[in-house]
């Protein structure tokens, strides 16, 4: 039959049209003070917090000195011995439920501010970070009146005043991981957010105000390293919690030596993601990708070392590269962005330096084509093949979107190499064979092991590392122990 | 016509599939925000990918003729929209459809091989294919024998697809896997690989006659089979999700998935089709909305 | 001239009248007619079991987080309707002070059990250190469809204290409300605006003597919670439930104390073995 050809149509997708998240339904103040004793207290000094995607100043925040830190600890002690300390568990729980609800209600605003301040894609802050923040408060709200059931044979009590220092990679989520269990267990809190990402913690303080949380229950002191040090070393702090680099974690351990302070440390990692030839291969490639490129690789439990069985190495690397070519690096507030901005100029320099070292030491670098935006801090998703165990990029935590790939032949070899590190935070195993999963998971010296998945978090699931990745667990029943006096 | 030897595929090349993982990956495509120029392109592209379908016992000559009119000119007065890729009918209606679309670029696809169940001897099923081609079908949508597949008779599936391809002569063969009855992603992947190895030009999810039809994850699995085949042999195979794609938003998510998994090369009606009936008007309404800024009413679009 | 509410049964997320056409004459403290509540029959009970069974699959598989959110939502909705409950209870002759206390207690119970939704598993599961090279773990799973004979007096705390642990554990329930029919049905209104999936909770108002045997005999009910001090009621349940070995929980005819063990009463423990090795 006679058939004409279809007419010329120029329906080419090309790059997706910009899909910016809207910013006009909430306000960010030009200047924030410290949140102490339920009031906003002026700090003597101020510093700027910057949007890493544009270089623009978003707001000025207070820099708490020793004096202000002392005021905050005093306010926390007063609340512990007074209003907060005298509440029943059920009443504490109700405050936490209310806070959780307020977080849910304001989740879009919090997600946008998080992306602006820290650089992570809005899709991640909206779909991962903020929902988990609310979930952590909901989970711990429920524990507040049930602590007598948590540890058999023990009726635990709170510790007192808790000093907490958190990092810039999951600013609000780390605040939730710290504050929710501390409050559920009856403690009061002084928290210092990271200096490059103070805003969502300050927004959280506004939520505490709206929830009617008794003054002094949670105090937020913004600042940099010195503020954190003052907090950790303050004599009236009963417990210290820190998430950050292993180097600083060790310094904290030394600083509190000889005191009675309890402590938990959640530090760095260099996780091995192990892919066997009988893995569900396409899902494994997704898992590898998520493992290292989620949140620009600014993840302590990132799967930054890939161990792929030699028989499928070429196939996996080929699929990985193809997949990396579809990743969109760009404006964190664009809903289609997969990889956002690097959090700070300093971090970008660190990543670049280690990547250079990788090339110098003989590893083979690959990055997808395309140009990065000119203003702001950016790094392309990167992989290295031909890596050796002794290369710096294999030994040291890069904390960026850089994957080091090695091959292995036997399960024993994979296990040995995976464990051959002073770190021990997390690991991944990909295989279709159930018994092999359990052989590997029982053999890996890591606090969190993901089998046929990666980077999964839940408030009910304990998180924390072996060896130099830290001491203690957060989340789940196990995570409560850190905030209780047995 | 396909020259060369057909080889039964090595099952070890069909990877095992993790359900949770593949569903997560599919869900991520739904988070893509397709706006403005991209959205308009996608909507118009989707219209050209439609296999406008009627497969009812009550189909009549009049009904088929009206549907063909709609396929040729989806939006009266706006020739920049459409036409659809093809019309899809039962073998008895092929002649009517072919006459109705004569002179246009719209192709005629016919179901055959005892659609939708496939429960008949191969001899009669092949005769149906030849009949439909003789009546003027450009494409044949066949069904595989799911019962035999679930019995483990994979060779029989390979043989029936190859035989149908031969019976098609110059017509293109789409192979319907009926993923809703295969139930597991592992089965869908294996069936895809068998159909491709046996000479399918297109693999298709569903007949639309069982409750579970096309979904994003099932389509993703089939796209991966096509991708691996292309990596190994350089040969392209087309894909058609059918059933359950009732609105434009979902259709665009499918296009995003095809683009990011296979590439721009597959984004033409030569390699991708939508098997849908009610999707047409939603696409047209969305196109109007993009143009005018107003949400549309069904009153303004023809119901053929 | 006010528009008086009709009190019907709560089955499958809807409010049908009893198919028997019978009514319970509910009078206020001065003898005035408060309402003609539905007098549920065994056929209504049968329909309720069908609805509960239909809902039990989805509810049993719902995430712990979701169940907790829904229970918390019920608490929120109940708080919102506090005044309505107080008015109804006062009409029955209960003091306003007592009525306020009842509502507060019920809300606290709901918040308390909402908090258990994602924690009782940690308490009642175990990884078992078997001697062979196997990964062995035990986890609780919901029993399925649970019949609840609520405490006789029918106060809000009594109703909620029996119901909440059953549903937070992933079971669906058919409740025979206590004598305070109106409170139970008004509570059903709270449930129907709280995102509770249809059929997860079904509430019947009726006579214990007529319906307890039906709860006990029905072959598609997996467990029964009986709040009773009556020896005969208890024996009847034990005898008739033997036919399909229902799990039976006997509680006093009084509000149940807050405890995760009330959740455990309606859980089955499943133990899984898997080899460890390459």
Short mmCIF file of C-alpha atoms in Angstrom, two decimals, chain A residues 12-18 325 328 336, chain B residues 34-35 37-39 259 264:
data_model
loop_
_atom_site.label_atom_id
_atom_site.label_comp_id
_atom_site.label_asym_id
_atom_site.label_seq_id
_atom_site.Cartn_x
_atom_site.Cartn_y
_atom_site.Cartn_z
CA UNK A 12 14.84 16.35 20.32
CA UNK A 13 15.15 16.17 24.09
CA UNK A 14 18.61 17.64 24.34
CA UNK A 15 19.23 18.92 27.80
CA UNK A 16 16.22 19.24 30.05
CA UNK A 17 14.79 22.73 30.34
CA UNK A 18 15.57 24.37 33.69
CA UNK A 325 27.38 10.21 31.26
CA UNK A 328 23.50 16.03 35.49
CA UNK A 336 16.87 17.59 37.61
CA UNK B 34 10.15 18.05 32.50
CA UNK B 35 9.07 21.58 31.76
CA UNK B 37 10.33 23.50 25.75
CA UNK B 38 11.37 20.02 26.78
CA UNK B 39 7.82 19.22 27.79
CA UNK B 259 16.43 8.64 26.67
CA UNK B 264 18.32 9.86 21.78
#
